């Protein structure tokens, strides 16, 4: 089959690779109809995530049709149209039972790598390095879906592939940020990053009762999209002092909840940015955390900061003093998709949640490298490229 | 990206891993006690002790020569602690970081067996991963790491 493969830092190519097979009784094989680019892939492509191997298939946000099931699959049927959670989780360990699906104990066969990096391993992810399980990704004609009864969700009729695909990753991630960030009625929420994840966090904050939502980025087209579709306020961090602006817009208090949806390749301004770039280049830190720092400093006393952006190792100049002295709650997680996907699909089907506009560049899989180039450089208003392997 | 930048960027992964390994090594130095290598290895299984004790698959997964196995209720009724201790003669002199990287630390296979037993009780299977491609650049290293890493928790 055809698949989009990682070949090295900033090198992608479409290759012929072996079709996936059922390896476990609870596996299904899904014929991919749409598979989207995610900001997390950029960290892989940039070489910031360890344990990638040339030839690994990328992609973890996808929708498709079940074409084969293992003998242990009970709920899914061949022919079902499903959206699949990006994290591979068993549904029966303590973490899964508690709704912390990305922490699944049984979803990552390469457990020792995660344990070496973080003390304990996390669950597995499609197309996201051998440290996260070494599973092949969804930018391919077919993909193997382990624990299929728990990770694949039937899609309501009438929902278009290019909208429903985001129920796999971007939508539950954004929702989780607002939910676990503790957004409640009357809150003011600030969101760093206006990618699909940040936009979804902003929308979710509104649904959970926030009265005011402010989205921060520098890309005008994304900020415009957020204003148009979500009716939120925006800030361009390149032409204002974000902390000062947030302070005055919130009556001198600061936002109640700050959600970071930027990740370890944060862009920035001024000497701090130059410092981070140099240190990351020399591998003295593995992530640039400009947006996290800003969120921590901007947050009101006693407020909460939720980190959705992906980090793998060490960051520098983290304002721990602000966390401590302001009494902040800082949380973070890889997304617990299985917990939110059915609810989000319902909201999509009811027309309440619109996601189709994030699919700014829909293209055949063979144009994958071009899609990532547009997405990485944020050219031509690209929010997410979506690949259709069968075209 | 220029080739020089690329090759530096490519080292990101190994550097992170190397730092992690260094931390582990340092920790071992601090923690080295006469009993350091005779620590029981433990996993917590999300099932009641009787179910774990009576499960034939657990017995089979942990059927390694000389292995001692202990089953106790986890605190707070949170499942079962399943622990195993490899025999002294198996571990003597073979549990350092070098043995781990070489995949020769006998505790690695015990850790893997515990994980497998837990997964069998909780899910009915042990998840398999797609084969790695050893002939590509980086593939040998990752294949080796992946083979080791199912074992004794920390590489
Ligand atoms: N937690 C999870 O499970 C999960 C899931 C999906 C994505 N993510 C992560 O979320 C992050 C965002 O994902 P995405 O797909 O929306 O990515 P994206 O690349 O489309 O968007 C990132 C946005 O951040 C903006 N940005 C950069 N520096 C900034 C700064 N200093 N302040 C404010 N904005 C800044 C960029 O201009 C861009 O619009 C990534 O790190 C991704 O890895 C996490
Ligand atoms: Zn993602
Ligand atoms: Zn689980």
Coordinates of C-alpha atoms and ligand atoms in Angstrom, one line a residue:
Chain A
X1 CA 0.0 0.0 0.0
X2 CA 0.9 3.7 -0.3
X3 CA 2.0 5.5 2.9
X4 CA 3.6 8.8 3.9
X5 CA 6.8 8.0 5.7
X6 CA 9.3 9.9 7.9
X7 CA 12.7 9.5 6.3
X8 CA 14.7 11.9 8.5
X9 CA 14.6 15.4 9.9
X10 CA 12.5 17.5 7.5
X11 CA 12.4 14.6 5.0
X12 CA 9.1 12.9 4.1
X13 CA 8.2 10.7 1.2
X14 CA 5.4 8.6 -0.1
X15 CA 6.4 5.0 -0.3
X16 CA 5.1 1.5 -0.9
X17 CA 5.0 -0.4 2.4
X18 CA 3.6 -3.7 3.4
X19 CA -0.1 -3.7 4.3
X20 CA -0.8 -3.9 8.0
X21 CA -2.0 -7.2 9.4
X22 CA -4.0 -8.3 12.4
X23 CA -1.4 -9.0 15.1
X24 CA -3.7 -9.3 18.1
X25 CA -7.2 -10.7 18.5
X26 CA -8.6 -7.4 19.4
X27 CA -7.2 -5.6 16.4
X28 CA -9.1 -4.2 13.4
X29 CA -7.9 -3.0 10.1
X30 CA -9.3 0.3 9.0
X31 CA -9.3 1.5 5.4
X32 CA -8.4 5.2 5.8
X33 CA -10.7 7.7 4.1
X34 CA -9.2 10.8 5.6
X35 CA -6.1 11.5 7.8
X36 CA -5.0 14.9 9.0
X37 CA -1.8 16.6 9.8
X38 CA -1.4 17.7 13.5
X39 CA 1.0 20.1 15.2
X40 CA 2.4 17.1 17.1
X41 CA 3.8 15.7 13.8
X42 CA 5.8 18.9 13.3
X43 CA 7.8 18.1 16.4
X44 CA 8.6 14.6 14.9
X45 CA 9.4 16.1 11.5
X46 CA 11.7 18.7 13.2
X47 CA 13.6 15.9 15.0
X48 CA 12.6 16.9 18.5
X49 CA 11.0 13.5 19.4
X50 CA 13.4 10.6 20.0
X51 CA 13.2 7.1 18.6
X52 CA 11.9 7.7 15.1
X53 CA 13.1 5.3 12.4
X54 CA 13.4 6.1 8.7
X55 CA 10.4 4.6 7.0
X56 CA 8.0 5.1 9.9
X57 CA 4.5 5.9 8.7
X58 CA 3.2 9.2 10.1
X59 CA -0.4 10.2 11.0
X60 CA -2.7 9.8 14.1
X61 CA -5.8 11.7 13.3
X62 CA -8.1 9.7 11.0
X63 CA -11.4 8.3 9.9
X64 CA -12.2 5.3 7.8
X65 CA -14.0 2.0 7.3
X66 CA -13.5 -1.2 9.2
X67 CA -12.4 -3.9 6.6
X68 CA -11.2 -6.7 8.9
X69 CA -11.6 -7.6 12.5
X70 CA -9.7 -10.0 14.8
X71 CA -11.6 -12.8 16.6
X72 CA -11.6 -10.8 19.9
X73 CA -13.4 -7.8 18.5
X74 CA -17.0 -7.8 19.8
X75 CA -18.7 -4.5 19.2
X76 CA -17.3 -3.3 15.9
X77 CA -18.4 -4.8 12.6
X78 CA -16.8 -4.9 9.2
X79 CA -18.2 -2.0 7.2
X80 CA -18.5 0.4 10.2
X81 CA -17.4 3.9 9.5
X82 CA -15.3 4.9 12.4
X83 CA -13.2 7.7 13.8
X84 CA -10.2 6.4 15.9
X85 CA -8.7 8.0 19.0
X86 CA -5.1 8.9 18.5
X87 CA -4.0 7.1 21.7
X88 CA -4.0 3.3 21.8
X89 CA -5.6 2.3 25.1
X90 CA -7.0 -1.0 26.5
X91 CA -10.1 0.3 28.3
X92 CA -9.6 -2.0 31.3
X93 CA -6.5 -0.9 33.2
X94 CA -7.0 1.5 36.2
X95 CA -6.0 4.6 34.1
X96 CA -8.5 3.8 31.3
X97 CA -11.2 3.1 33.9
X98 CA -10.6 6.5 35.4
X99 CA -10.8 8.2 32.0
X100 CA -7.1 8.9 31.7
X101 CA -6.8 7.0 28.5
X102 CA -3.5 8.4 27.3
X103 CA -1.9 6.9 30.4
X104 CA -3.0 3.4 29.6
X105 CA -0.8 0.7 31.2
X106 CA -1.2 -1.8 28.3
X107 CA -1.1 0.3 25.1
X108 CA 2.7 0.7 24.7
X109 CA 4.8 -2.4 24.0
X110 CA 8.0 -0.4 24.2
X111 CA 7.4 0.6 27.8
X112 CA 11.0 1.0 28.8
X113 CA 11.6 3.9 26.6
X114 CA 8.9 6.0 28.1
X115 CA 9.9 4.9 31.5
X116 CA 13.5 6.0 30.8
X117 CA 12.3 9.4 29.7
X118 CA 9.6 10.1 32.2
X119 CA 9.8 7.6 35.0
X120 CA 6.8 5.7 33.9
X121 CA 5.6 4.9 30.4
X122 CA 2.4 6.3 28.8
X123 CA 0.1 4.7 26.3
X124 CA 0.9 4.2 22.6
X125 CA 0.1 6.5 19.7
X126 CA -0.2 5.9 16.0
X127 CA 2.8 7.1 14.0
X128 CA 4.5 8.7 16.9
X129 CA 7.9 7.2 17.4
X130 CA 9.0 3.9 19.0
X131 CA 9.0 5.5 22.4
X132 CA 5.2 5.7 22.0
X133 CA 4.8 2.1 20.9
X134 CA 6.2 2.0 17.4
X135 CA 2.8 1.8 15.8
X136 CA 2.5 2.7 12.2
X137 CA 0.4 5.8 11.4
X138 CA -2.7 6.6 9.5
X139 CA -1.3 8.5 6.5
X140 CA -1.7 5.3 4.5
X141 CA -4.3 3.3 2.7
X142 CA -4.8 1.0 5.7
X143 CA -4.0 1.1 9.4
X144 CA -4.0 -1.5 12.2
X145 CA -6.2 -0.4 15.1
X146 CA -5.4 -2.3 18.4
X147 CA -8.0 -2.6 21.1
X148 CA -10.5 -1.6 18.4
X149 CA -13.6 -2.0 20.5
X150 CA -12.3 0.8 22.8
X151 CA -10.5 3.1 20.3
X152 CA -12.8 3.2 17.3
X153 CA -16.1 5.0 17.4
X154 CA -19.0 4.8 14.8
X155 CA -19.6 8.1 13.0
X156 CA -23.1 9.4 12.7
X157 CA -24.5 9.4 9.1
X158 CA -24.4 12.7 7.4
X159 CA -21.1 13.9 9.0
X160 CA -18.6 14.5 6.3
X161 CA -15.1 12.8 6.6
X162 CA -13.3 16.1 6.5
X163 CA -15.2 17.4 9.5
X164 CA -15.5 14.2 11.6
X165 CA -11.8 13.4 11.2
X166 CA -11.0 16.0 13.9
X167 CA -13.0 14.1 16.5
X168 CA -10.0 11.8 16.5
X169 CA -7.4 14.2 18.0
X170 CA -7.7 18.0 17.7
X171 CA -11.3 18.2 19.1
X172 CA -10.9 16.0 22.2
X173 CA -7.6 17.6 22.9
X174 CA -9.0 21.1 23.0
X175 CA -12.0 20.0 25.0
X176 CA -9.8 18.3 27.5
X177 CA -7.8 21.5 28.0
X178 CA -10.9 23.4 29.0
X179 CA -12.5 20.6 30.9
X180 CA -9.4 19.5 33.0
X181 CA -8.2 23.1 33.1
X182 CA -11.4 23.6 35.3
X183 CA -13.2 26.2 33.2
X184 CA -16.5 27.1 35.0
X185 CA -19.3 29.7 34.6
X186 CA -18.2 33.3 34.4
X187 CA -14.5 32.6 33.8
X188 CA -12.2 34.5 31.5
X189 CA -10.0 32.1 29.6
X190 CA -6.9 32.8 27.5
X191 CA -5.7 30.4 24.9
X192 CA -2.2 30.5 23.4
X193 CA -2.0 29.1 19.9
X194 CA -4.8 29.4 17.3
X195 CA -4.2 26.1 15.5
X196 CA -7.1 23.6 15.5
X197 CA -6.2 22.5 19.0
X198 CA -6.2 26.1 20.4
X199 CA -9.4 27.0 18.5
X200 CA -11.1 23.9 19.9
X201 CA -10.0 24.8 23.4
X202 CA -11.5 28.3 23.0
X203 CA -14.8 26.9 21.7
X204 CA -14.9 24.3 24.5
X205 CA -14.2 27.0 27.1
X206 CA -17.3 28.8 25.9
X207 CA -19.4 25.7 26.1
X208 CA -18.2 25.1 29.7
X209 CA -19.4 28.5 30.7
X210 CA -16.6 31.0 30.1
X211 CA -17.9 34.4 29.5
X212 CA -14.9 35.7 27.8
X213 CA -12.3 33.9 25.7
X214 CA -9.1 35.5 24.3
X215 CA -7.0 33.7 21.7
X216 CA -3.4 34.6 21.2
X217 CA -1.3 34.0 18.1
X218 CA 0.6 35.9 15.4
X219 CA -1.0 34.4 12.3
X220 CA -3.7 36.8 11.2
X221 CA -5.7 34.3 9.1
X222 CA -6.0 32.0 12.2
X223 CA -7.0 34.8 14.5
X224 CA -9.6 35.9 11.9
X225 CA -10.9 32.4 11.7
X226 CA -11.2 32.2 15.5
X227 CA -13.1 35.5 15.6
X228 CA -15.4 34.5 12.7
X229 CA -16.2 31.0 13.8
X230 CA -16.0 31.3 17.6
X231 CA -16.8 34.9 18.2
X232 CA -13.9 35.2 20.6
X233 CA -11.5 38.1 21.1
X234 CA -7.9 37.8 19.8
X235 CA -4.4 39.1 20.5
X236 CA -1.5 39.3 18.1
X237 CA 1.5 38.7 20.4
X238 CA 3.9 40.4 17.9
X239 CA 2.2 43.8 18.2
X240 CA 1.4 44.0 21.9
X241 CA 2.6 43.0 25.3
X242 CA 0.4 40.0 26.0
X243 CA 0.7 40.0 29.7
X244 CA -0.1 43.7 30.0
X245 CA -3.0 43.5 27.6
X246 CA -4.5 40.5 29.4
X247 CA -4.2 42.2 32.7
X248 CA -6.2 45.3 31.6
X249 CA -8.7 43.3 29.7
X250 CA -9.5 41.3 32.8
X251 CA -10.0 44.2 35.2
X252 CA -6.5 43.9 36.5
X253 CA -6.9 40.3 37.7
X254 CA -5.6 38.1 34.9
X255 CA -7.4 35.2 33.2
X256 CA -8.9 32.5 35.5
X257 CA -7.7 29.7 33.2
X258 CA -4.8 29.8 30.7
X259 CA -4.6 27.1 28.1
X260 CA -1.4 26.6 26.2
X261 CA -1.8 25.0 22.7
X262 CA 1.5 25.8 21.2
X263 CA 4.1 23.2 22.2
X264 CA 7.8 22.9 22.2
X265 CA 8.5 24.8 19.1
X266 CA 7.0 28.0 20.3
X267 CA 7.9 31.1 18.3
X268 CA 8.6 34.3 20.2
X269 CA 10.0 37.8 20.1
X270 CA 13.0 39.4 21.8
X271 CA 16.2 38.1 23.5
X272 CA 14.4 35.3 25.3
X273 CA 13.4 33.7 22.0
X274 CA 17.0 33.9 20.6
X275 CA 18.2 32.3 23.8
X276 CA 15.7 29.5 23.5
X277 CA 16.5 28.8 19.9
X278 CA 20.2 28.7 20.6
X279 CA 19.8 26.3 23.5
X280 CA 17.4 24.1 21.7
X281 CA 19.7 24.0 18.7
X282 CA 22.5 22.9 20.9
X283 CA 20.2 20.4 22.7
X284 CA 20.8 22.1 26.0
X285 CA 17.0 22.2 26.3
X286 CA 14.7 20.0 24.2
X287 CA 11.7 22.4 24.1
X288 CA 11.1 26.2 23.7
X289 CA 8.4 27.0 26.2
X290 CA 7.8 30.7 25.5
X291 CA 4.0 30.3 25.5
X292 CA 4.0 28.2 28.8
X293 CA 6.0 30.9 30.5
X294 CA 3.8 33.6 29.3
X295 CA 0.7 31.7 30.4
X296 CA 2.1 31.1 33.9
X297 CA 3.0 34.8 34.3
X298 CA -0.3 36.1 32.9
X299 CA -2.5 33.7 34.9
X300 CA -4.5 35.3 37.8
X301 CA -3.6 34.4 41.4
X302 CA -5.0 31.0 42.3
X303 CA -5.8 30.4 38.7
X304 CA -5.1 27.3 36.5
X305 CA -2.8 26.7 33.6
X306 CA -3.3 23.7 31.3
X307 CA -0.5 22.6 28.9
X308 CA -1.8 20.9 25.8
X309 CA 1.3 21.6 23.7
X310 CA 3.6 18.6 23.5
X311 CA 7.0 18.6 25.3
X312 CA 9.3 15.6 25.5
X313 CA 12.2 16.6 27.7
X314 CA 13.6 19.6 29.4
X315 CA 12.7 23.3 29.2
X316 CA 14.6 26.2 30.5
X317 CA 13.7 29.2 32.6
X318 CA 10.4 27.8 33.8
X319 CA 8.9 30.4 36.2
X320 CA 8.4 28.1 39.1
X321 CA 8.4 31.1 41.4
X322 CA 5.2 32.4 39.8
X323 CA 3.5 29.0 40.1
X324 CA 4.5 28.8 43.8
X325 CA 3.8 32.3 44.9
X326 CA 0.6 32.8 43.0
X327 CA -0.8 29.5 44.1
X328 CA -1.4 28.2 40.6
X329 CA -2.6 24.8 39.5
X330 CA -0.6 23.5 36.6
X331 CA -1.8 20.5 34.7
X332 CA -1.1 18.9 31.4
X333 CA -1.9 15.7 29.5
X334 CA -1.8 13.9 26.2
X335 CA -5.4 13.7 25.2
X336 CA -7.8 11.3 26.7
X337 CA -9.8 11.0 23.5
X338 CA -11.9 8.0 24.2
X339 CA -13.5 9.9 27.1
X340 CA -14.8 12.7 24.9
X341 CA -15.2 11.4 21.3
X342 CA -18.8 10.1 21.4
X343 CA -20.0 13.4 23.0
X344 CA -18.1 15.4 20.5
X345 CA -19.4 13.4 17.5
X346 CA -22.9 14.0 18.8
X347 CA -22.3 17.7 19.0
X348 CA -20.9 17.7 15.5
X349 CA -23.9 15.8 14.1
X350 CA -26.2 18.2 15.8
X351 CA -24.5 21.1 14.0
X352 CA -23.3 22.6 17.3
X353 CA -19.6 22.0 16.7
X354 CA -18.2 22.9 13.3
X355 CA -14.8 21.7 12.4
X356 CA -14.9 21.4 8.6
X357 CA -13.1 24.8 8.2
X358 CA -9.9 23.5 9.8
X359 CA -9.5 21.2 6.7
X360 CA -8.1 24.1 4.7
X361 CA -6.1 21.8 2.3
X362 CA -7.7 18.6 1.3
X363 CA -5.5 16.5 -1.0
X364 CA -4.5 13.0 -2.2
X365 CA -2.0 11.2 0.0
X366 CA 0.6 11.4 -2.8
X367 CA 0.8 15.1 -2.1
X368 CA 1.6 14.5 1.6
X369 CA 5.0 16.1 1.6
X370 CA 3.6 19.2 0.0
X371 CA 0.8 19.2 2.6
X372 CA 3.2 19.1 5.4
X373 CA 5.3 21.9 3.9
X374 CA 2.2 24.1 3.8
X375 CA 1.2 23.2 7.3
X376 CA 4.7 23.5 8.8
X377 CA 5.2 27.0 7.2
X378 CA 1.6 28.0 7.8
X379 CA 1.4 29.0 4.1
X380 CA -1.7 29.8 2.2
X381 CA -3.8 30.0 5.4
X382 CA -3.2 26.3 6.2
X383 CA -4.7 25.2 9.5
X384 CA -4.6 21.4 8.7
X385 CA -3.9 19.5 5.6
X386 CA -6.2 16.4 5.2
X387 CA -5.1 13.5 3.0
X388 CA -7.4 11.1 1.1
X389 CA -5.5 7.9 0.4
X390 CA -8.0 6.6 -2.0
X391 CA -7.9 9.6 -4.3
Chain B
X1 CA 17.4 22.6 6.3
X2 CA 21.2 22.6 5.6
X3 CA 22.9 19.2 6.1
X4 CA 24.9 20.4 9.2
X5 CA 21.7 21.6 10.9
X6 CA 20.1 18.3 10.0
X7 CA 22.7 16.2 11.5
X8 CA 22.7 18.1 14.7
X9 CA 18.9 18.0 14.8
X10 CA 19.1 14.3 14.3
X11 CA 20.9 13.9 17.6
X12 CA 18.0 15.2 19.6
X13 CA 16.6 11.8 20.3
X14 CA 19.8 10.2 21.4
X15 CA 20.7 13.2 23.6
X16 CA 17.4 12.9 25.4
X17 CA 17.9 9.2 25.9
X18 CA 21.5 9.6 26.9
X19 CA 20.5 12.2 29.6
X20 CA 17.8 9.9 30.8
X21 CA 20.3 7.0 31.1
X22 CA 22.8 9.2 32.9
X23 CA 20.1 10.1 35.4
X24 CA 19.4 6.5 35.9
X25 CA 23.0 5.6 36.4
X26 CA 23.4 8.4 39.0
X27 CA 20.4 7.2 40.8
X28 CA 21.8 3.8 40.9
X29 CA 25.0 5.0 42.5
X30 CA 23.2 6.8 45.2
X31 CA 20.8 4.0 45.8
X32 CA 23.4 1.2 45.8
X33 CA 22.8 -0.9 48.9
X34 CA 23.7 -4.5 49.6
X35 CA 20.2 -5.4 48.7
X36 CA 20.0 -3.2 45.5
X37 CA 19.8 -6.1 43.1
X38 CA 17.6 -8.3 45.2
X39 CA 14.7 -5.9 45.0
X40 CA 11.4 -7.5 44.2
X41 CA 9.9 -6.2 40.9
X42 CA 6.3 -5.3 41.1
X43 CA 3.3 -4.4 38.9
X44 CA -0.2 -3.6 40.0
X45 CA -3.0 -5.5 38.3
X46 CA -6.5 -4.1 38.1
X47 CA -8.2 -7.2 39.4
X48 CA -8.9 -8.8 42.8
X49 CA -6.1 -11.0 44.3
X50 CA -8.1 -14.2 44.0
X51 CA -8.5 -13.6 40.2
X52 CA -4.8 -13.0 39.8
X53 CA -3.8 -16.0 41.9
X54 CA -6.1 -18.3 40.1
X55 CA -5.3 -17.2 36.6
X56 CA -3.5 -19.9 34.7
X57 CA -2.0 -17.3 32.3
X58 CA -0.3 -15.6 35.1
X59 CA 1.3 -18.8 36.2
X60 CA 2.5 -19.5 32.7
X61 CA 3.9 -16.0 32.1
X62 CA 5.9 -16.2 35.3
X63 CA 7.1 -19.7 34.8
X64 CA 10.8 -18.8 34.8
X65 CA 13.5 -20.9 36.6
X66 CA 13.9 -20.1 40.2
X67 CA 11.6 -17.1 40.1
X68 CA 9.8 -16.4 43.4
X69 CA 6.3 -14.8 43.0
X70 CA 4.3 -13.0 45.6
X71 CA 0.7 -11.9 45.3
X72 CA -0.7 -9.3 47.7
X73 CA -3.8 -7.0 47.7
X74 CA -2.9 -3.5 46.7
X75 CA -3.5 -0.7 49.2
X76 CA -7.0 0.8 49.3
X77 CA -8.5 -2.1 47.5
X78 CA -6.9 -0.9 44.2
X79 CA -6.3 -4.3 42.7
X80 CA -3.4 -6.7 43.3
X81 CA 0.3 -6.3 43.6
X82 CA 2.1 -9.0 41.6
X83 CA 5.8 -9.2 42.5
X84 CA 8.6 -11.4 41.4
X85 CA 12.2 -11.9 42.5
X86 CA 14.8 -13.5 40.3
X87 CA 17.2 -15.9 42.0
X88 CA 20.5 -14.5 43.3
X89 CA 22.6 -16.7 41.1
X90 CA 20.8 -15.4 38.0
X91 CA 21.4 -11.7 38.8
X92 CA 24.8 -11.7 40.4
X93 CA 27.0 -9.1 38.6
X94 CA 24.6 -8.8 35.7
X95 CA 22.2 -6.0 36.6
X96 CA 24.2 -2.8 35.9
X97 CA 23.3 -0.3 33.2
X98 CA 25.7 -1.9 30.7
X99 CA 23.9 -5.3 31.1
X100 CA 20.6 -3.5 30.6
X101 CA 21.6 -1.9 27.4
X102 CA 23.0 -5.2 26.2
X103 CA 19.7 -6.8 27.1
X104 CA 21.5 -9.3 29.4
X105 CA 20.1 -8.2 32.7
X106 CA 17.9 -11.1 33.9
X107 CA 15.6 -8.6 35.6
X108 CA 14.5 -7.3 32.2
X109 CA 12.8 -10.6 31.3
X110 CA 11.2 -10.7 34.7
X111 CA 9.8 -7.2 34.2
X112 CA 8.5 -8.1 30.8
X113 CA 6.9 -11.3 32.2
X114 CA 5.2 -9.2 34.9
X115 CA 3.9 -6.7 32.4
X116 CA 2.7 -9.6 30.2
X117 CA 0.9 -11.2 33.1
X118 CA -0.8 -8.0 34.0
X119 CA -1.9 -7.3 30.5
X120 CA -3.3 -10.8 30.1
X121 CA -5.4 -10.5 33.2
X122 CA -6.6 -7.0 32.4
X123 CA -7.1 -7.2 28.6
X124 CA -6.8 -10.9 27.6
X125 CA -3.8 -10.2 25.4
X126 CA -0.3 -8.8 25.2
X127 CA -0.1 -6.0 22.6
X128 CA 2.3 -6.6 19.8
X129 CA 3.9 -4.0 17.7
X130 CA 4.7 -3.9 14.1
X131 CA 8.1 -5.3 13.2
X132 CA 10.9 -2.7 13.0
X133 CA 13.0 -2.4 9.8
X134 CA 16.5 -3.2 10.9
X135 CA 18.2 -2.4 7.6
X136 CA 17.4 1.3 7.6
X137 CA 19.7 3.9 9.3
X138 CA 18.7 4.2 12.9
X139 CA 16.7 1.0 12.6
X140 CA 19.3 -1.1 14.3
X141 CA 19.5 1.2 17.3
X142 CA 15.7 1.5 17.6
X143 CA 15.2 -2.2 17.1
X144 CA 17.7 -2.9 19.9
X145 CA 16.1 -0.3 22.2
X146 CA 12.6 -1.7 21.5
X147 CA 13.7 -5.2 22.2
X148 CA 15.2 -4.2 25.5
X149 CA 12.5 -1.8 26.5
X150 CA 9.7 -4.2 27.1
X151 CA 11.8 -5.6 29.9
X152 CA 13.2 -4.2 33.1
X153 CA 11.4 -0.9 33.4
X154 CA 14.1 1.6 32.7
X155 CA 15.9 0.4 29.5
Ligands
LIG1 N1 -2.1 17.1 24.4 C1 -2.4 16.4 23.3 O1 -2.8 15.2 23.3 C2 -2.2 17.0 22.0 C3 -2.9 16.6 20.9 C4 -2.8 17.3 19.7 C5 -1.9 18.3 19.6 N2 -1.1 18.6 20.7 C6 -0.1 19.7 20.6 O2 -0.8 21.0 20.7 C7 0.0 22.0 20.0 C8 -0.8 22.7 19.0 O3 -1.3 21.8 18.0 P1 -1.9 22.3 16.6 O4 -2.2 21.1 15.8 O5 -2.9 23.3 16.9 O6 -0.5 23.0 16.0 P2 -0.3 24.2 15.0 O7 1.1 24.1 14.6 O8 -1.3 24.2 13.9 O9 -0.6 25.5 15.9 C9 0.3 26.1 16.8 C10 0.0 27.6 16.8 O10 0.8 28.2 17.9 C11 1.2 29.5 17.4 N3 2.3 30.0 18.3 C12 3.6 29.7 18.2 N4 4.3 30.4 19.1 C13 3.4 31.1 19.9 C14 3.4 31.9 21.0 N5 4.6 32.2 21.6 N6 2.3 32.4 21.5 C15 1.1 32.1 20.9 N7 0.9 31.3 19.9 C16 2.1 30.8 19.3 C17 1.5 29.2 16.0 O11 1.6 30.5 15.2 C18 0.4 28.3 15.5 O12 -0.7 29.0 15.1 C19 1.2 21.2 19.5 O13 2.3 21.3 20.4 C20 0.7 19.8 19.4 O14 1.8 18.9 19.5 C21 -1.3 18.0 21.8
LIG2 ZN1 -2.2 15.1 17.3
LIG3 ZN1 -5.6 0.9 29.7

